[in-house]
CSV table of N, CA and C in Angstrom, one decimal:
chain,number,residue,atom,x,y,z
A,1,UNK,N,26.2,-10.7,4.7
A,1,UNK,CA,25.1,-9.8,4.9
A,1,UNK,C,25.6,-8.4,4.8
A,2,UNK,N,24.9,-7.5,3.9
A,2,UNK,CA,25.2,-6.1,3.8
A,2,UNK,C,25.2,-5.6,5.1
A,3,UNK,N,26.0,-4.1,5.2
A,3,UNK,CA,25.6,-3.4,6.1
A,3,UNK,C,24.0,-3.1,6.2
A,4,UNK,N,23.5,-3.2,7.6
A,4,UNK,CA,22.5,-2.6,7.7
A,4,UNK,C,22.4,-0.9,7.6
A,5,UNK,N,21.1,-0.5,6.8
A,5,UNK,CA,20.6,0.9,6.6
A,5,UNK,C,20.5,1.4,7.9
A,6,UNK,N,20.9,2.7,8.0
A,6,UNK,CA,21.2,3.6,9.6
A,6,UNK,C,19.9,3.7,9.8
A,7,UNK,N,18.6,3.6,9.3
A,7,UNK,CA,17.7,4.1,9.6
A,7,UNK,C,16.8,2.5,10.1
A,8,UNK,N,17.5,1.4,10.0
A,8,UNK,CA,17.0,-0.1,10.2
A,8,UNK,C,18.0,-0.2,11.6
A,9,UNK,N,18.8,0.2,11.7
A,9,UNK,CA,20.1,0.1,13.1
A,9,UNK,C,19.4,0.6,14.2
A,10,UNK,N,19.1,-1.0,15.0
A,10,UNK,CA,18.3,-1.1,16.4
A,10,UNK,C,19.6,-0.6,17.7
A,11,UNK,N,19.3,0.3,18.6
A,11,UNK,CA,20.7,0.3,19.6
A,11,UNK,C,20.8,-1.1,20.1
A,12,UNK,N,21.7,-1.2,20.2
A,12,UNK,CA,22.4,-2.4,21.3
A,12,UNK,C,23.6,-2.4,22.0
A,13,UNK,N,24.1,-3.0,22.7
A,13,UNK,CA,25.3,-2.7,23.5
A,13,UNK,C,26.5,-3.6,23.1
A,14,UNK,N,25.8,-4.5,21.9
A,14,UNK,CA,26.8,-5.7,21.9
A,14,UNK,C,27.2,-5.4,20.5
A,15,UNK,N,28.6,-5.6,20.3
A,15,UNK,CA,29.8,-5.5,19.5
A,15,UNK,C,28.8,-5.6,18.1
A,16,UNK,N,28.7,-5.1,16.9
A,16,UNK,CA,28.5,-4.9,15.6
A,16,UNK,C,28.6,-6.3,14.7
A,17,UNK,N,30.2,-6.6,14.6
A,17,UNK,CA,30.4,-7.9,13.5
A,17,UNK,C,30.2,-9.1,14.4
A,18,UNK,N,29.4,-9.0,16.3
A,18,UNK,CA,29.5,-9.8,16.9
A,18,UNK,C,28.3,-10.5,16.7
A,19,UNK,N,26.7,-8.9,16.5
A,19,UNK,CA,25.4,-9.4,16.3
A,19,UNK,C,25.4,-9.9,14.9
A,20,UNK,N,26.1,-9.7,13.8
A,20,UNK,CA,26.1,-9.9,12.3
A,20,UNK,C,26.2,-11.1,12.6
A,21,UNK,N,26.9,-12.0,13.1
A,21,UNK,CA,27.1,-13.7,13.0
A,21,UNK,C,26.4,-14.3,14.0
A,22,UNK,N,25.3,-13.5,15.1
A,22,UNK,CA,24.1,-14.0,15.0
A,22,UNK,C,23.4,-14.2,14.6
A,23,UNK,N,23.1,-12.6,13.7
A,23,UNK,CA,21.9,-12.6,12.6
A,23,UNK,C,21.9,-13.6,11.6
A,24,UNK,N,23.1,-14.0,11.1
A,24,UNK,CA,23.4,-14.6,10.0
A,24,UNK,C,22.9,-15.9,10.6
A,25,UNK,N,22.8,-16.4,11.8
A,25,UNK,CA,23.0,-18.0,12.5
A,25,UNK,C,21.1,-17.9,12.4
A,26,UNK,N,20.8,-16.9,13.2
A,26,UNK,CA,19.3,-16.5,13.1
A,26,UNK,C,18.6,-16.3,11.7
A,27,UNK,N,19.6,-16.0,10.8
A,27,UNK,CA,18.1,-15.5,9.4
A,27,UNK,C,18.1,-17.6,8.7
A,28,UNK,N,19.3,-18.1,9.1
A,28,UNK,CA,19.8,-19.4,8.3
A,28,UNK,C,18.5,-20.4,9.2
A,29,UNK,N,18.6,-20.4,10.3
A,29,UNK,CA,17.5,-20.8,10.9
A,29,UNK,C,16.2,-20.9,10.5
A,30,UNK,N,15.8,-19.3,10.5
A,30,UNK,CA,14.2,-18.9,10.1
A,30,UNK,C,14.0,-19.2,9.1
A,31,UNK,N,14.8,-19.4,7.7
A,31,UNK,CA,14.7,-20.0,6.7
A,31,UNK,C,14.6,-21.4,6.7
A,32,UNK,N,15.2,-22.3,7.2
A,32,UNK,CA,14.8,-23.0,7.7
A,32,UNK,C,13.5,-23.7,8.5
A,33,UNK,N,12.5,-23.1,9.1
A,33,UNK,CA,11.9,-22.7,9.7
A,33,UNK,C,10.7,-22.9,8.5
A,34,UNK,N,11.0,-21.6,7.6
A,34,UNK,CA,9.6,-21.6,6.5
A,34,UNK,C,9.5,-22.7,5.7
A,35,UNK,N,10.8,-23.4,5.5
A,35,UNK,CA,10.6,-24.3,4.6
A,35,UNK,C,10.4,-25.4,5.6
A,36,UNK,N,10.4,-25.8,6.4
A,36,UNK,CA,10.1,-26.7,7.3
A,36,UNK,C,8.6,-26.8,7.3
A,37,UNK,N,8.1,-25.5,7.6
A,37,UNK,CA,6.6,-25.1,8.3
A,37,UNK,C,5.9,-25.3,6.8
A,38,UNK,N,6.2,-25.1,5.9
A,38,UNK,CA,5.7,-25.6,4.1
A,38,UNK,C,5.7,-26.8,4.0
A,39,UNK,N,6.6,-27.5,3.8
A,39,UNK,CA,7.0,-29.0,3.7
A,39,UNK,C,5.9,-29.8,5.1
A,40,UNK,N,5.5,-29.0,6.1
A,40,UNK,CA,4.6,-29.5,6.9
A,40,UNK,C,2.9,-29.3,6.4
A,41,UNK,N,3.1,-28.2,6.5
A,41,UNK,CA,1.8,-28.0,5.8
A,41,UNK,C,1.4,-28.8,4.5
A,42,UNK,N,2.4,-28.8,3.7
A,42,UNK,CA,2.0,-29.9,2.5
A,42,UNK,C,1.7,-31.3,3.2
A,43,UNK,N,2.6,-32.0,3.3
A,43,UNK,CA,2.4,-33.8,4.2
A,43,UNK,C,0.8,-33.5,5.0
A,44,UNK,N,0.5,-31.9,5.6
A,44,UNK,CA,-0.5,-32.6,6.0
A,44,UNK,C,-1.4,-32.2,5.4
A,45,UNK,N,-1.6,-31.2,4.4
A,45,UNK,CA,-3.1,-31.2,3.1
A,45,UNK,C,-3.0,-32.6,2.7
A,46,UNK,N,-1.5,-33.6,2.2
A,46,UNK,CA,-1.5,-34.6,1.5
A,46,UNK,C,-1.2,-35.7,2.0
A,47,UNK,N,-1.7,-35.7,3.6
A,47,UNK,CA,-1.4,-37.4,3.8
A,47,UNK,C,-2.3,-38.3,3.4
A,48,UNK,N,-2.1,-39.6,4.0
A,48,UNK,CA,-3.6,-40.2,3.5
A,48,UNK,C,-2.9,-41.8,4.6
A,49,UNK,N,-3.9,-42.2,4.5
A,49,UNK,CA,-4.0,-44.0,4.8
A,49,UNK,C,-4.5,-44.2,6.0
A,50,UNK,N,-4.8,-45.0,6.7
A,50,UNK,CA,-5.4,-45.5,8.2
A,50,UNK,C,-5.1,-44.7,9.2
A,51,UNK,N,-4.0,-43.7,8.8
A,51,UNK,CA,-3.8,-43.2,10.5
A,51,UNK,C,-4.0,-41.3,10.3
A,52,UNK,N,-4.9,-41.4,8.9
A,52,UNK,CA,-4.9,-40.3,8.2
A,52,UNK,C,-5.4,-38.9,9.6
A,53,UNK,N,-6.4,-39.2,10.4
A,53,UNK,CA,-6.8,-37.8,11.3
A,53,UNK,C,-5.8,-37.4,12.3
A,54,UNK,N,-5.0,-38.9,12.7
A,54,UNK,CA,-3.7,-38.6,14.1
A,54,UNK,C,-2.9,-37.9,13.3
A,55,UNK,N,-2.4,-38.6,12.0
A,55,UNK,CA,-1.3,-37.5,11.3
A,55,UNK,C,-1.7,-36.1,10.9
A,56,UNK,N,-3.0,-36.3,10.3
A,56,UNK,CA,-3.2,-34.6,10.1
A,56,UNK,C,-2.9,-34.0,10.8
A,57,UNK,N,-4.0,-34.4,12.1
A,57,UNK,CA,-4.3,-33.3,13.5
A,57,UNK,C,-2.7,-32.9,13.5
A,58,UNK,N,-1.8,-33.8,14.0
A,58,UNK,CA,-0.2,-33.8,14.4
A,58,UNK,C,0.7,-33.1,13.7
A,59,UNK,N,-0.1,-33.0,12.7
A,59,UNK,CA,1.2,-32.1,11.3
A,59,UNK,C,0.3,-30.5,11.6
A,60,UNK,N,-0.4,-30.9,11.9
A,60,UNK,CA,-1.5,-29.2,11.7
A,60,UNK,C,-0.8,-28.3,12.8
A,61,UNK,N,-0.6,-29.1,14.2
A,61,UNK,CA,0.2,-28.8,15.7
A,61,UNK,C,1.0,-28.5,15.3
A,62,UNK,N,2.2,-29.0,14.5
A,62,UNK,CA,3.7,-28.7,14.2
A,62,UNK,C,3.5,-27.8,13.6
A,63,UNK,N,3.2,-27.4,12.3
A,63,UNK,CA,3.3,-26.5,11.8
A,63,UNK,C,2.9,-25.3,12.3
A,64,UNK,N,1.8,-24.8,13.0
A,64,UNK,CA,1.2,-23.9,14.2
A,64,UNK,C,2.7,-23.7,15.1
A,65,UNK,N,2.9,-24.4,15.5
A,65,UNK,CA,4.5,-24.4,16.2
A,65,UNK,C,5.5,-24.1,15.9
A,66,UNK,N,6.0,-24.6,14.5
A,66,UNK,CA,7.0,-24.1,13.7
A,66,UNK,C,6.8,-22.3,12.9
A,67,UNK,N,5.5,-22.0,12.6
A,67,UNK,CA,5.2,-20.8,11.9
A,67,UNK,C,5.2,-20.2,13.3
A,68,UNK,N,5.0,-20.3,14.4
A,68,UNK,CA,4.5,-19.5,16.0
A,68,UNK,C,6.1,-19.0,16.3
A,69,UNK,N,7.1,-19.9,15.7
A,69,UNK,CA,8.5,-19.0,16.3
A,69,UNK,C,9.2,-18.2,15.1
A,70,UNK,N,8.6,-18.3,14.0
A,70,UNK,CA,9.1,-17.3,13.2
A,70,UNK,C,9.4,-15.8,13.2
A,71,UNK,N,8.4,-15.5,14.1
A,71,UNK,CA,8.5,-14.3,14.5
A,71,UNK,C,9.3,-13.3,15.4
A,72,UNK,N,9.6,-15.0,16.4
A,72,UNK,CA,10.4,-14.4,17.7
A,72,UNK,C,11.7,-14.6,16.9
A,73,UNK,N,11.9,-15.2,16.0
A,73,UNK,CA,13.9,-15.1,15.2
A,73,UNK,C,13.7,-13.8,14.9
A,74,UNK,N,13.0,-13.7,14.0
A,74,UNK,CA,13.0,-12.1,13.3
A,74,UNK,C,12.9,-11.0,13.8
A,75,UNK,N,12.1,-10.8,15.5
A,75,UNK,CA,12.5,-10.0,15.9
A,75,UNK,C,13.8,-10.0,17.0
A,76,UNK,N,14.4,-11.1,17.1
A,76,UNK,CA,15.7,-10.9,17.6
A,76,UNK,C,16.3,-10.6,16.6
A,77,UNK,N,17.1,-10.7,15.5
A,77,UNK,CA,17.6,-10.1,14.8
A,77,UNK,C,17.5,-8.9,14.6
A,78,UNK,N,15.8,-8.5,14.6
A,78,UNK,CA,16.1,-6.7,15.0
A,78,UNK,C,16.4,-6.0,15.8
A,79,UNK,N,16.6,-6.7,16.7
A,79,UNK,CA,16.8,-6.2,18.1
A,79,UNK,C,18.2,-6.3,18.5
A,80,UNK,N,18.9,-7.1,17.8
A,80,UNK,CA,20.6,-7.1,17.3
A,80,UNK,C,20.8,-5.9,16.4
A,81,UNK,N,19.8,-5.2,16.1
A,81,UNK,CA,20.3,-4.0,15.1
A,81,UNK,C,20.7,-4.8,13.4
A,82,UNK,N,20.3,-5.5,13.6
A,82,UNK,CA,20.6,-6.5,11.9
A,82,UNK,C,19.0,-6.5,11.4
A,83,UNK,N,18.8,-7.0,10.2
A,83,UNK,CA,18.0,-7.5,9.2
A,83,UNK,C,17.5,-8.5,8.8
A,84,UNK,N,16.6,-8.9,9.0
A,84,UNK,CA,16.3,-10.8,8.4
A,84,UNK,C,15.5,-10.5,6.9
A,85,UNK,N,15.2,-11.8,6.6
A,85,UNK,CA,14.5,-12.0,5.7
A,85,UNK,C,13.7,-10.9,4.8
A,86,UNK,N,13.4,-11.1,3.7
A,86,UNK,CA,12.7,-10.4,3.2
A,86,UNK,C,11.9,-11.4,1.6
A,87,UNK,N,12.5,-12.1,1.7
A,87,UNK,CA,11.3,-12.7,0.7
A,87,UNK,C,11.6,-14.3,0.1
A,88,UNK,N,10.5,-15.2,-0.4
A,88,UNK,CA,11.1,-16.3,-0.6
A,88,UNK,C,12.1,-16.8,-1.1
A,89,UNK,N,12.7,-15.8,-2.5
A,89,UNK,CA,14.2,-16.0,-2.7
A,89,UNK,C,14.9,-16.1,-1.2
A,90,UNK,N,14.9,-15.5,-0.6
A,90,UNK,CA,15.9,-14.8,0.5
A,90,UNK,C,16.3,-16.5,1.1
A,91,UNK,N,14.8,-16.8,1.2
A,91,UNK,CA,14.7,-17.8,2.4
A,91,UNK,C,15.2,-19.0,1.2
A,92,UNK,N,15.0,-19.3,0.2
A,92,UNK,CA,15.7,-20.7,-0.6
A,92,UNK,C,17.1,-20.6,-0.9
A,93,UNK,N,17.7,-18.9,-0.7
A,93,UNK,CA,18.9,-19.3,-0.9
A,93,UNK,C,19.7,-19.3,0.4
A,94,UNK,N,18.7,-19.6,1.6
A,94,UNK,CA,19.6,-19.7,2.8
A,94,UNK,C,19.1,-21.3,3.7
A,95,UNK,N,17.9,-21.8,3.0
A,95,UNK,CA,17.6,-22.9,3.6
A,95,UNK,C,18.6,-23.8,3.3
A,96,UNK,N,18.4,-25.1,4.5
A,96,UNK,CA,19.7,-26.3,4.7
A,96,UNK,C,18.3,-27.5,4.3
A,97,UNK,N,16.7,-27.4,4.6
A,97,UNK,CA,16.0,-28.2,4.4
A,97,UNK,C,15.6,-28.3,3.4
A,98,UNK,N,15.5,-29.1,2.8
A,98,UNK,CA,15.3,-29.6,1.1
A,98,UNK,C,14.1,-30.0,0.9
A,99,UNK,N,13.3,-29.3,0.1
A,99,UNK,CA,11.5,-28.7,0.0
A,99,UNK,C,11.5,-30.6,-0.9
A,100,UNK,N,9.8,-30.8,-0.6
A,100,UNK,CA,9.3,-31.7,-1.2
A,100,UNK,C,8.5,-31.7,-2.3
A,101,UNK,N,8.8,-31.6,-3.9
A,101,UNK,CA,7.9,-31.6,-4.8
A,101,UNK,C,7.3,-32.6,-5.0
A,102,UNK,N,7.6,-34.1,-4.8
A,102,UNK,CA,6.8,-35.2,-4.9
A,102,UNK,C,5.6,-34.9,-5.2
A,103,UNK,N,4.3,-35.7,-6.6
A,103,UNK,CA,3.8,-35.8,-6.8
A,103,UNK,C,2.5,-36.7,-4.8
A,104,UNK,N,2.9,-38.1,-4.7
A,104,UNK,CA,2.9,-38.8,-3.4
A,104,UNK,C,4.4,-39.3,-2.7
A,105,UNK,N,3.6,-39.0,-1.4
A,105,UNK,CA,5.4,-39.2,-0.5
A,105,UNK,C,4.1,-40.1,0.6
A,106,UNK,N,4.6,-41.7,0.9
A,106,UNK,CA,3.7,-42.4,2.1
A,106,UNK,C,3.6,-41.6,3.5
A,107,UNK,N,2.6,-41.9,4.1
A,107,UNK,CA,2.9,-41.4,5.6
A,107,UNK,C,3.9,-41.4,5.9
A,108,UNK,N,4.2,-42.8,6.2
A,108,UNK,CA,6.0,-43.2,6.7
A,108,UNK,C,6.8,-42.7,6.0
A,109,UNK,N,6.9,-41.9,4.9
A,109,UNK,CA,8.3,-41.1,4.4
A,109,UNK,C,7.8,-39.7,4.8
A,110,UNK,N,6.7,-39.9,4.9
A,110,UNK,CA,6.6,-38.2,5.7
A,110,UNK,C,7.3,-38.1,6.8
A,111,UNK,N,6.3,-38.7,8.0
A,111,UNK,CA,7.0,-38.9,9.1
A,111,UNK,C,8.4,-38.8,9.4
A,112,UNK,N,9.1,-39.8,8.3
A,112,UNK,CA,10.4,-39.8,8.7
A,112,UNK,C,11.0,-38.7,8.2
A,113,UNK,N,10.6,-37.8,7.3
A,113,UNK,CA,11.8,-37.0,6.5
A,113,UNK,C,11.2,-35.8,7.2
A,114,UNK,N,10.3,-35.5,7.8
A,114,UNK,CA,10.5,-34.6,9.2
A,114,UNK,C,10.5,-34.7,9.9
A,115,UNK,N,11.0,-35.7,10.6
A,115,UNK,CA,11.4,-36.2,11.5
A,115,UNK,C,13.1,-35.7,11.4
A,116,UNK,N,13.6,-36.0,10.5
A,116,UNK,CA,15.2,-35.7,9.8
A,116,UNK,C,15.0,-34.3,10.3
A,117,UNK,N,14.4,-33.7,9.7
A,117,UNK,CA,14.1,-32.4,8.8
A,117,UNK,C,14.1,-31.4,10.1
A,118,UNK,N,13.2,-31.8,11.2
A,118,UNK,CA,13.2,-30.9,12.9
A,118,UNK,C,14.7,-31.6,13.3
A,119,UNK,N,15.2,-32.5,13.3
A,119,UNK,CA,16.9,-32.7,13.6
A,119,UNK,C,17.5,-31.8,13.2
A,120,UNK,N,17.7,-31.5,11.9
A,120,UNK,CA,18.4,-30.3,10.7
A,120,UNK,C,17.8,-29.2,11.7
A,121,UNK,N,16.9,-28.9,11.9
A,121,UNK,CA,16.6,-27.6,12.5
A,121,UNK,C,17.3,-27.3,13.6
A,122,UNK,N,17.5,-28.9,14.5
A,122,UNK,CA,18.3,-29.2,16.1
A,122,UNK,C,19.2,-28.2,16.0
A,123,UNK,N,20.2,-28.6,14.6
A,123,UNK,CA,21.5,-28.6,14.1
A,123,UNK,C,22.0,-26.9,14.7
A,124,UNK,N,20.8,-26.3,13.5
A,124,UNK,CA,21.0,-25.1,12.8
A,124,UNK,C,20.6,-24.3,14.5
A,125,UNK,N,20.0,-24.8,15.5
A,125,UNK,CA,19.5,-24.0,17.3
A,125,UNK,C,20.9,-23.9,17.4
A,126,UNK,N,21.5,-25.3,16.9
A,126,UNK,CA,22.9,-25.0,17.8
A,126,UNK,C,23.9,-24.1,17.6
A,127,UNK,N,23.4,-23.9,16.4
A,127,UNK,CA,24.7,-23.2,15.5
A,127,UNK,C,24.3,-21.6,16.1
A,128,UNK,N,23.0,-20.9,16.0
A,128,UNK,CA,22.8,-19.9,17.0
A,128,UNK,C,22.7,-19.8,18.2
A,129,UNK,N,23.2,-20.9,19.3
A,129,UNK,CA,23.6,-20.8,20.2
A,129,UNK,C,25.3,-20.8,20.5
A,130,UNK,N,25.5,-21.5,19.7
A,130,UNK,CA,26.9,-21.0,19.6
A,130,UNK,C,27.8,-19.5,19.4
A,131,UNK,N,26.8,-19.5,18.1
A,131,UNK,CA,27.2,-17.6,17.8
A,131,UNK,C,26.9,-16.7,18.8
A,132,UNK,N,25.5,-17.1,19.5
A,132,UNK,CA,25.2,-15.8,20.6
A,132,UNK,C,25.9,-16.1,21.9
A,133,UNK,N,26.3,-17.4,22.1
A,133,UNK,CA,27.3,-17.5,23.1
A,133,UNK,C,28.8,-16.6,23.0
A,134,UNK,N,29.3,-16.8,22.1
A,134,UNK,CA,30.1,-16.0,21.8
A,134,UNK,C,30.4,-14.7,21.4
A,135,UNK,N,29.3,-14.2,20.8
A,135,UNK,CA,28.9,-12.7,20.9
A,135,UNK,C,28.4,-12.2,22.4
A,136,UNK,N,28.5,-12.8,23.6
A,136,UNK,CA,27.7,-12.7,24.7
A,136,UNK,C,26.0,-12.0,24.6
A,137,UNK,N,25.7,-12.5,23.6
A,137,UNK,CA,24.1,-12.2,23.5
A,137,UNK,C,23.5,-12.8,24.5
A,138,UNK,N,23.3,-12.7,25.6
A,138,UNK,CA,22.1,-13.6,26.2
A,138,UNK,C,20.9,-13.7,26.5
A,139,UNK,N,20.6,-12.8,25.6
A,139,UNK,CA,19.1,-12.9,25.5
A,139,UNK,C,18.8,-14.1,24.4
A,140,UNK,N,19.6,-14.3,23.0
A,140,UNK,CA,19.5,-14.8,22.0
A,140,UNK,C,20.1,-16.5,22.6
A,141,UNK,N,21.0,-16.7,23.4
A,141,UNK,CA,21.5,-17.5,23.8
A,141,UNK,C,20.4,-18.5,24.5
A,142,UNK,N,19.6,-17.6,25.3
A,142,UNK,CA,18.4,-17.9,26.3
A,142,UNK,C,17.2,-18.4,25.7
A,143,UNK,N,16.8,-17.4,24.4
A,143,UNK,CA,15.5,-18.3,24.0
A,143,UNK,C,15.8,-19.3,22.8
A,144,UNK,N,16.8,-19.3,22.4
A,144,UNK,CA,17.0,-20.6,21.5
A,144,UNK,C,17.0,-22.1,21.9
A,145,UNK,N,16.9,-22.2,23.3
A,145,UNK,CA,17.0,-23.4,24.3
A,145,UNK,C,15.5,-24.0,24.5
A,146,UNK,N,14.5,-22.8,24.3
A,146,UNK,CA,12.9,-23.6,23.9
A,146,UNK,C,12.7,-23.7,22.3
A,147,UNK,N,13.4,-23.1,21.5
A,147,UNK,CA,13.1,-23.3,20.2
A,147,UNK,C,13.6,-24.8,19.8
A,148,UNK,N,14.5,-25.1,20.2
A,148,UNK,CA,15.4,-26.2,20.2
A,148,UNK,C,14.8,-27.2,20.9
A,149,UNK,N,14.1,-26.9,21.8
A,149,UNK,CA,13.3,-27.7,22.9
A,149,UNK,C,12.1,-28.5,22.3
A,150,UNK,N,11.3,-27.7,21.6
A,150,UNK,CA,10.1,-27.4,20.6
A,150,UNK,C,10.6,-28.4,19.5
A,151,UNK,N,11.7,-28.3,19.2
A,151,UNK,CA,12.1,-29.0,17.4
A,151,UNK,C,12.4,-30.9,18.0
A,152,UNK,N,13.6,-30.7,18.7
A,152,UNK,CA,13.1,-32.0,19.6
A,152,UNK,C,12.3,-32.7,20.0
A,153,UNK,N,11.2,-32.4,20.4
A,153,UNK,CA,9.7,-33.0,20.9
A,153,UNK,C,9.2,-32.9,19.5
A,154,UNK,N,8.9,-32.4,18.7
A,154,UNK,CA,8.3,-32.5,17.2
A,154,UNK,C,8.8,-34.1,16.4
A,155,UNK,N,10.7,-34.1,17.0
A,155,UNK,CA,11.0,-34.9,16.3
A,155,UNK,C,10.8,-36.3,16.6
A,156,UNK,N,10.6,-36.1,17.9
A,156,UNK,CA,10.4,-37.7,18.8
A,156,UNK,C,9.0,-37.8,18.3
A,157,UNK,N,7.7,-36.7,18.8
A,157,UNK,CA,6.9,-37.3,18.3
A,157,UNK,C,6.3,-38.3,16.9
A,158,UNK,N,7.7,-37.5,15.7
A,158,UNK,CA,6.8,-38.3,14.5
A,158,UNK,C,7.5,-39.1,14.7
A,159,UNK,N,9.2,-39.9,15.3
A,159,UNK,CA,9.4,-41.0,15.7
A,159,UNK,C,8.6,-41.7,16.2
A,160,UNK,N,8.2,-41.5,17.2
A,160,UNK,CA,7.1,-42.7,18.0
A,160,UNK,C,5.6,-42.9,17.1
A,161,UNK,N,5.3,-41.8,16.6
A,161,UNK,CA,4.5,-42.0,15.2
A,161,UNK,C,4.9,-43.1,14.4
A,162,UNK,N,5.8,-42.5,13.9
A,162,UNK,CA,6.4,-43.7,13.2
A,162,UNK,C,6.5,-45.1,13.5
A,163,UNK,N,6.7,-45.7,14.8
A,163,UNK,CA,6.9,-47.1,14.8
A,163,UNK,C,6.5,-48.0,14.7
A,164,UNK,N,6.3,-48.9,14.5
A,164,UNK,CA,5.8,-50.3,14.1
A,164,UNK,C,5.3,-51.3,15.5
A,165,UNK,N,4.3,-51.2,15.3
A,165,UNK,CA,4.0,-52.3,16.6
A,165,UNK,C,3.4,-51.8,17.9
């Protein structure tokens, strides 16, 4: 990540190349995040079969949830005096979730592959809790623990969605 522009440089009290490997843990995330919150919204314009209104309604919730913390990443990273995102290149050459072009994908491969997909996201909480642990951020340390909270319960739900019987 470039230096940030002096005129984008939020004060803060905490070490410089300490917030940069937040930011970086935080923009990897939020990218994350959009492609998640797309890959959701698609599954649910395009589900279909017998359990077609529980899955919509359910994907409509998630994605409302996944697009609702977008904001709170990005403005922590400003508030680290860093920079996030700025446009969909940005975000595909930092996402870890792998977008769905499929023509049809079944309920059950929906379900499951975000199901995966909010794990990957588990992954990537941790990885910015790690960084802001170690940068002693604790503000950043502190609200990643409901974001992570949030991706968890997403994932069990389309688990228990998912099972048979």
């Amino acid at each position: 990540m470039a230096d940030t522009n002096p005129a984008l440089q939020t004060p803060t009290d905490l070490a410089r190349n300490d917030t940069r490997s937040v930011a970086e843990a935080l923009n990897a995330a939020l990218a994350d995040c959009y492609a998640l919150y797309l890959k959701t919204k698609n599954f649910h314009w395009h589900v279909s079969g017998p359990h077609f209104r529980d899955y919509h309604l359910m994907l409509d919730d998630q994605a409302t949830q996944i697009l609702g913390v977008t904001d709170a990443i990005a403005e922590r990273v400003r508030k680290t005096g860093n920079t996030t995102l700025r446009s969909i290149g940005d975000i595909s050459r930092r996402q870890s979730i792998a977008d769905n072009d499929r023509d049809f994908v079944s309920a059950a491969e929906m379900l499951s592959e975000l199901r995966d997909d909010n794990l990957k996201l588990v992954e990537r909480f941790r990885e910015v809790k790690d960084a802001s642990e170690e940068a002693k951020d604790n503000a950043t340390s502190g609200i990643v623990d409901d974001w992570t909270d949030e991706a968890e319960e997403r994932a069990w739900f389309l688990f228990e969605a998912s099972r048979k019987g």
